[in-house]
PDB file of C-alpha atoms in Angstrom:
ATOM      1  CA  LYS A   1       1.130  -1.241  -3.206  1.00  0.00           C
ATOM      2  CA  GLU A   2       1.826  -4.153  -0.747  1.00  0.00           C
ATOM      3  CA  PHE A   3       2.932  -7.314  -0.463  1.00  0.00           C
ATOM      4  CA  SER A   4       4.651  -9.634   2.256  1.00  0.00           C
ATOM      5  CA  ALA A   5       7.110 -12.616   2.833  1.00  0.00           C
ATOM      6  CA  LYS A   6       6.899 -15.250   4.819  1.00  0.00           C
ATOM      7  CA  ALA A   7       9.014 -17.755   6.773  1.00  0.00           C
ATOM      8  CA  ASN A   8       8.824 -21.058   9.218  1.00  0.00           C
ATOM      9  CA  PRO A   9      12.373 -21.412  10.863  1.00  0.00           C
ATOM     10  CA  ASN A  10      10.946 -23.387  13.415  1.00  0.00           C
ATOM     11  CA  ALA A  11      14.213 -21.978  15.182  1.00  0.00           C
ATOM     12  CA  ALA A  12      14.823 -22.074  18.769  1.00  0.00           C
ATOM     13  CA  ILE A  13      15.505 -18.856  20.580  1.00  0.00           C
ATOM     14  CA  PRO A  14      18.785 -19.153  22.869  1.00  0.00           C
ATOM     15  CA  ASP A  15      18.014 -19.403  26.425  1.00  0.00           C
ATOM     16  CA  ASP A  16      21.604 -17.966  27.797  1.00  0.00           C
ATOM     17  CA  GLY A  17      20.293 -14.584  29.414  1.00  0.00           C
ATOM     18  CA  GLY A  18      20.461 -12.506  26.523  1.00  0.00           C
ATOM     19  CA  ALA A  19      24.175 -13.761  25.477  1.00  0.00           C
ATOM     20  CA  THR A  20      23.482 -14.251  21.858  1.00  0.00           C
ATOM     21  CA  SER A  21      20.019 -13.709  19.861  1.00  0.00           C
ATOM     22  CA  LEU A  22      18.218 -15.566  17.396  1.00  0.00           C
ATOM     23  CA  LYS A  23      18.557 -13.719  13.832  1.00  0.00           C
ATOM     24  CA  VAL A  24      16.593 -14.686  11.328  1.00  0.00           C
ATOM     25  CA  LYS A  25      15.882 -13.225   7.610  1.00  0.00           C
ATOM     26  CA  ILE A  26      13.538 -12.597   4.814  1.00  0.00           C
ATOM     27  CA  THR A  27      14.242 -11.027   1.688  1.00  0.00           C
ATOM     28  CA  LEU A  28      11.740  -9.221   0.068  1.00  0.00           C
ATOM     29  CA  PRO A  29      11.908  -8.188  -3.751  1.00  0.00           C
ATOM     30  CA  ASN A  30      12.317  -5.070  -5.228  1.00  0.00           C
ATOM     31  CA  LYS A  31       9.287  -3.717  -5.962  1.00  0.00           C
ATOM     32  CA  SER A  32      10.212   0.078  -6.636  1.00  0.00           C
ATOM     33  CA  PHE A  33       8.194   1.562  -4.036  1.00  0.00           C
ATOM     34  CA  ARG A  34       8.543   4.043  -0.861  1.00  0.00           C
ATOM     35  CA  LEU A  35       7.413   2.372   2.407  1.00  0.00           C
ATOM     36  CA  MET A  36       4.525   3.998   4.133  1.00  0.00           C
ATOM     37  CA  GLY A  37       3.392   1.270   6.536  1.00  0.00           C
ATOM     38  CA  ILE A  38       4.831  -2.227   7.770  1.00  0.00           C
ATOM     39  CA  GLU A  39       3.738  -5.339   9.838  1.00  0.00           C
ATOM     40  CA  ILE A  40       5.785  -7.624  11.403  1.00  0.00           C
ATOM     41  CA  GLY A  41       3.642 -10.829  12.431  1.00  0.00           C
ATOM     42  CA  VAL A  42       5.189 -13.410  14.577  1.00  0.00           C
ATOM     43  CA  LYS A  43       4.105 -17.127  16.272  1.00  0.00           C
ATOM     44  CA  ILE A  44       6.314 -17.333  19.027  1.00  0.00           C
ATOM     45  CA  ALA A  45       5.586 -20.492  21.420  1.00  0.00           C
ATOM     46  CA  HIS A  46       7.827 -19.449  24.965  1.00  0.00           C
ATOM     47  CA  SER A  47       6.818 -19.850  28.507  1.00  0.00           C
ATOM     48  CA  ARG A  48       7.374 -16.656  29.699  1.00  0.00           C
ATOM     49  CA  ILE A  49       7.163 -13.625  27.387  1.00  0.00           C
ATOM     50  CA  GLY A  50       8.281 -11.240  29.541  1.00  0.00           C
ATOM     51  CA  ASP A  51      11.586 -12.907  28.739  1.00  0.00           C
ATOM     52  CA  LEU A  52      11.487 -11.499  25.461  1.00  0.00           C
ATOM     53  CA  SER A  53      13.224  -8.763  23.158  1.00  0.00           C
ATOM     54  CA  LEU A  54      12.431  -8.571  19.794  1.00  0.00           C
ATOM     55  CA  THR A  55      13.308  -5.793  17.090  1.00  0.00           C
ATOM     56  CA  ILE A  56      13.115  -5.697  13.354  1.00  0.00           C
ATOM     57  CA  THR A  57      16.565  -4.504  11.195  1.00  0.00           C
ATOM     58  CA  SER A  58      15.644  -2.930   7.551  1.00  0.00           C
ATOM     59  CA  PRO A  59      17.455  -3.617   4.723  1.00  0.00           C
ATOM     60  CA  GLN A  60      19.073   0.207   4.831  1.00  0.00           C
ATOM     61  CA  GLY A  61      19.813  -1.022   8.980  1.00  0.00           C
ATOM     62  CA  THR A  62      16.984   0.992  10.642  1.00  0.00           C
ATOM     63  CA  VAL A  63      16.165  -0.836  13.769  1.00  0.00           C
ATOM     64  CA  GLY A  64      12.657  -0.666  15.107  1.00  0.00           C
ATOM     65  CA  THR A  65      12.240  -2.405  18.599  1.00  0.00           C
ATOM     66  CA  LEU A  66       8.817  -4.324  19.091  1.00  0.00           C
ATOM     67  CA  VAL A  67       8.493  -5.731  21.735  1.00  0.00           C
ATOM     68  CA  ARG A  68      11.302  -5.258  25.150  1.00  0.00           C
ATOM     69  CA  ARG A  69      10.649  -7.808  28.150  1.00  0.00           C
ATOM     70  CA  VAL A  70       6.702  -6.877  28.616  1.00  0.00           C
ATOM     71  CA  LEU A  71       5.771  -5.633  31.837  1.00  0.00           C
ATOM     72  CA  TYR A  72       9.346  -5.935  33.590  1.00  0.00           C
ATOM     73  CA  ASP A  73      10.480  -2.662  34.461  1.00  0.00           C
ATOM     74  CA  SER A  74      13.991  -2.536  35.098  1.00  0.00           C
ATOM     75  CA  ASP A  75      13.898   0.582  37.499  1.00  0.00           C
ATOM     76  CA  VAL A  76      12.309  -1.525  40.040  1.00  0.00           C
ATOM     77  CA  ALA A  77      13.002  -4.900  38.930  1.00  0.00           C
ATOM     78  CA  ALA A  78      13.952  -7.756  41.834  1.00  0.00           C
ATOM     79  CA  ALA A  79      15.883 -10.832  41.277  1.00  0.00           C
ATOM     80  CA  THR A  80      12.454 -12.156  41.361  1.00  0.00           C
ATOM     81  CA  ASP A  81      10.720 -10.013  38.391  1.00  0.00           C
ATOM     82  CA  PHE A  82      10.846 -11.600  35.344  1.00  0.00           C
ATOM     83  CA  GLY A  83       8.031  -9.438  33.319  1.00  0.00           C
ATOM     84  CA  SER A  84       4.908 -11.052  32.118  1.00  0.00           C
ATOM     85  CA  GLN A  85       4.522 -14.390  33.019  1.00  0.00           C
ATOM     86  CA  ASN A  86       2.113 -14.945  30.092  1.00  0.00           C
ATOM     87  CA  ALA A  87       3.110 -16.993  27.765  1.00  0.00           C
ATOM     88  CA  ASN A  88       3.543 -17.228  24.138  1.00  0.00           C
ATOM     89  CA  ILE A  89       3.364 -14.364  21.094  1.00  0.00           C
ATOM     90  CA  PHE A  90       0.920 -14.891  18.452  1.00  0.00           C
ATOM     91  CA  HIS A  91       0.672 -10.819  17.534  1.00  0.00           C
ATOM     92  CA  ARG A  92       1.252  -8.696  14.543  1.00  0.00           C
ATOM     93  CA  PHE A  93       3.244  -5.129  15.343  1.00  0.00           C
ATOM     94  CA  GLY A  94       3.460  -2.428  13.190  1.00  0.00           C
ATOM     95  CA  CYS A  95       6.852   0.169  13.609  1.00  0.00           C
ATOM     96  CA  GLY A  96       7.051   3.313  12.043  1.00  0.00           C
ATOM     97  CA  ARG A  97      11.291   3.766  11.881  1.00  0.00           C
ATOM     98  CA  GLN A  98      11.650   2.671   8.461  1.00  0.00           C
ATOM     99  CA  TRP A  99       8.761   4.681   6.982  1.00  0.00           C
ATOM    100  CA  GLY A 100      10.238   6.389   3.445  1.00  0.00           C
ATOM    101  CA  GLU A 101      12.753   3.327   2.908  1.00  0.00           C
ATOM    102  CA  ASP A 102      12.882   1.125  -0.173  1.00  0.00           C
ATOM    103  CA  PRO A 103      11.533  -2.591   1.205  1.00  0.00           C
ATOM    104  CA  ALA A 104      13.386  -4.581  -1.012  1.00  0.00           C
ATOM    105  CA  GLY A 105      16.139  -6.546  -0.145  1.00  0.00           C
ATOM    106  CA  GLU A 106      16.827  -8.510   3.730  1.00  0.00           C
ATOM    107  CA  TRP A 107      15.093  -8.052   6.923  1.00  0.00           C
ATOM    108  CA  THR A 108      16.170  -9.269   9.656  1.00  0.00           C
ATOM    109  CA  LEU A 109      14.367 -10.073  13.126  1.00  0.00           C
ATOM    110  CA  THR A 110      16.012 -10.249  15.897  1.00  0.00           C
ATOM    111  CA  ILE A 111      14.788 -11.872  19.149  1.00  0.00           C
ATOM    112  CA  SER A 112      16.630 -11.983  22.540  1.00  0.00           C
ATOM    113  CA  ASP A 113      15.731 -13.756  25.649  1.00  0.00           C
ATOM    114  CA  ALA A 114      17.000 -12.360  28.665  1.00  0.00           C
ATOM    115  CA  VAL A 115      16.317 -14.621  31.290  1.00  0.00           C
ATOM    116  CA  LYS A 116      17.711 -18.164  31.776  1.00  0.00           C
ATOM    117  CA  GLY A 117      14.962 -20.861  32.770  1.00  0.00           C
ATOM    118  CA  GLN A 118      12.108 -20.699  30.208  1.00  0.00           C
ATOM    119  CA  SER A 119      13.313 -21.744  26.419  1.00  0.00           C
ATOM    120  CA  GLY A 120      11.298 -21.123  23.676  1.00  0.00           C
ATOM    121  CA  THR A 121      10.773 -21.285  19.778  1.00  0.00           C
ATOM    122  CA  LEU A 122       9.831 -18.577  16.815  1.00  0.00           C
ATOM    123  CA  ASN A 123       7.690 -20.639  14.445  1.00  0.00           C
ATOM    124  CA  SER A 124       6.840 -18.497  11.987  1.00  0.00           C
ATOM    125  CA  TRP A 125       7.033 -14.697  11.189  1.00  0.00           C
ATOM    126  CA  GLU A 126       5.867 -12.333   8.094  1.00  0.00           C
ATOM    127  CA  VAL A 127       6.490  -9.313   7.143  1.00  0.00           C
ATOM    128  CA  LEU A 128       3.695  -6.719   5.243  1.00  0.00           C
ATOM    129  CA  VAL A 129       4.666  -3.659   3.662  1.00  0.00           C
ATOM    130  CA  ALA A 130       2.536  -1.059   1.951  1.00  0.00           C
ATOM    131  CA  GLY A 131       3.802   1.740   0.288  1.00  0.00           C
ATOM    132  CA  ASP A 132       3.085   4.375  -2.890  1.00  0.00           C
ATOM    133  CA  ASP A 133       5.124   4.337  -5.589  1.00  0.00           C
ATOM    134  CA  ALA A 134       8.767   5.612  -5.479  1.00  0.00           C
ATOM    135  CA  ASN A 135       9.094   8.943  -7.065  1.00  0.00           C
ATOM    136  CA  ALA A 136      11.053  12.259  -7.041  1.00  0.00           C
ATOM    137  CA  ASN A 137       8.532  14.410  -5.624  1.00  0.00           C
ATOM    138  CA  ASN A 138       9.363  15.623  -2.720  1.00  0.00           C
ATOM    139  CA  LEU A 139       7.380  17.281   0.440  1.00  0.00           C
ATOM    140  CA  TYR A 140       9.644  19.379   2.814  1.00  0.00           C
ATOM    141  CA  VAL A 141       7.334  20.693   6.441  1.00  0.00           C
ATOM    142  CA  PHE A 142       8.812  23.512   8.072  1.00  0.00           C
ATOM    143  CA  THR A 143       8.052  24.104  12.104  1.00  0.00           C
ATOM    144  CA  ASP A 144       9.171  26.303  14.559  1.00  0.00           C
ATOM    145  CA  ASP A 145       9.121  23.390  16.926  1.00  0.00           C
ATOM    146  CA  TYR A 146      12.757  23.566  18.134  1.00  0.00           C
ATOM    147  CA  GLY A 147      12.967  27.224  17.667  1.00  0.00           C
ATOM    148  CA  THR A 148      16.287  27.236  16.603  1.00  0.00           C
ATOM    149  CA  LYS A 149      19.242  28.009  14.033  1.00  0.00           C
ATOM    150  CA  PRO A 150      19.702  25.287  11.614  1.00  0.00           C
ATOM    151  CA  ALA A 151      23.338  23.915  11.242  1.00  0.00           C
ATOM    152  CA  ASP A 152      25.703  24.421   8.972  1.00  0.00           C
ATOM    153  CA  GLY A 153      24.877  22.771   5.927  1.00  0.00           C
ATOM    154  CA  HIS A 154      21.332  22.279   6.803  1.00  0.00           C
ATOM    155  CA  LYS A 155      20.151  25.829   5.759  1.00  0.00           C
ATOM    156  CA  VAL A 156      20.038  24.647   1.813  1.00  0.00           C
ATOM    157  CA  ILE A 157      17.487  22.387   0.531  1.00  0.00           C
ATOM    158  CA  ALA A 158      19.324  20.527  -2.299  1.00  0.00           C
ATOM    159  CA  ASP A 159      17.211  19.088  -4.166  1.00  0.00           C
ATOM    160  CA  THR A 160      18.439  17.808  -7.725  1.00  0.00           C
ATOM    161  CA  ASN A 161      16.013  14.631  -8.255  1.00  0.00           C
ATOM    162  CA  GLY A 162      13.884  16.587 -10.836  1.00  0.00           C
ATOM    163  CA  GLY A 163      10.893  15.814  -8.806  1.00  0.00           C
ATOM    164  CA  VAL A 164       8.182  18.471  -8.413  1.00  0.00           C
ATOM    165  CA  ASP A 165       8.834  19.588  -4.729  1.00  0.00           C
ATOM    166  CA  THR A 166       6.577  21.364  -2.415  1.00  0.00           C
ATOM    167  CA  ILE A 167       7.648  23.690   0.750  1.00  0.00           C
ATOM    168  CA  ASN A 168       5.164  23.566   3.787  1.00  0.00           C
ATOM    169  CA  THR A 169       5.780  25.939   5.929  1.00  0.00           C
ATOM    170  CA  SER A 170       2.042  26.603   7.122  1.00  0.00           C
ATOM    171  CA  PRO A 171       2.725  25.234  10.717  1.00  0.00           C
ATOM    172  CA  ILE A 172       4.842  27.933  11.293  1.00  0.00           C
TER     173      ILE A 172
END
């Protein structure tokens, strides 16, 4: 399953050195499925994309970073380092932070402009989600990657939703 929603806000991105951000919202309808993939498409007119940071926040509050100041290196940054001098962002970003969530509800795109002097506009944006039917079945995968004893309260799988559950210990 997949569906999308698009908005054309033609909204100015605050050019105030990151003191405030542009926040725009799209609401996705309840389709009752589990998110397995997401793409965020943006069309931004801005004369210096190295100034910009973009995040996406799911209806459950999970924040994913789409881009953070392209080619800007904060470890060696000089006063004249503005990151990428290229203009405009017309791109589709993927984000894995929200996988497994229910995509229904309000999604928020946040755009910050960290350097004063170059302004821009969010012309349009789109959220495209794909996934499978929500059900009560769960897959638990155990690995020995961390090799530590589970913390109290994390020693028992307590699954009471009635689905068919699978425990995979093959990576151990």
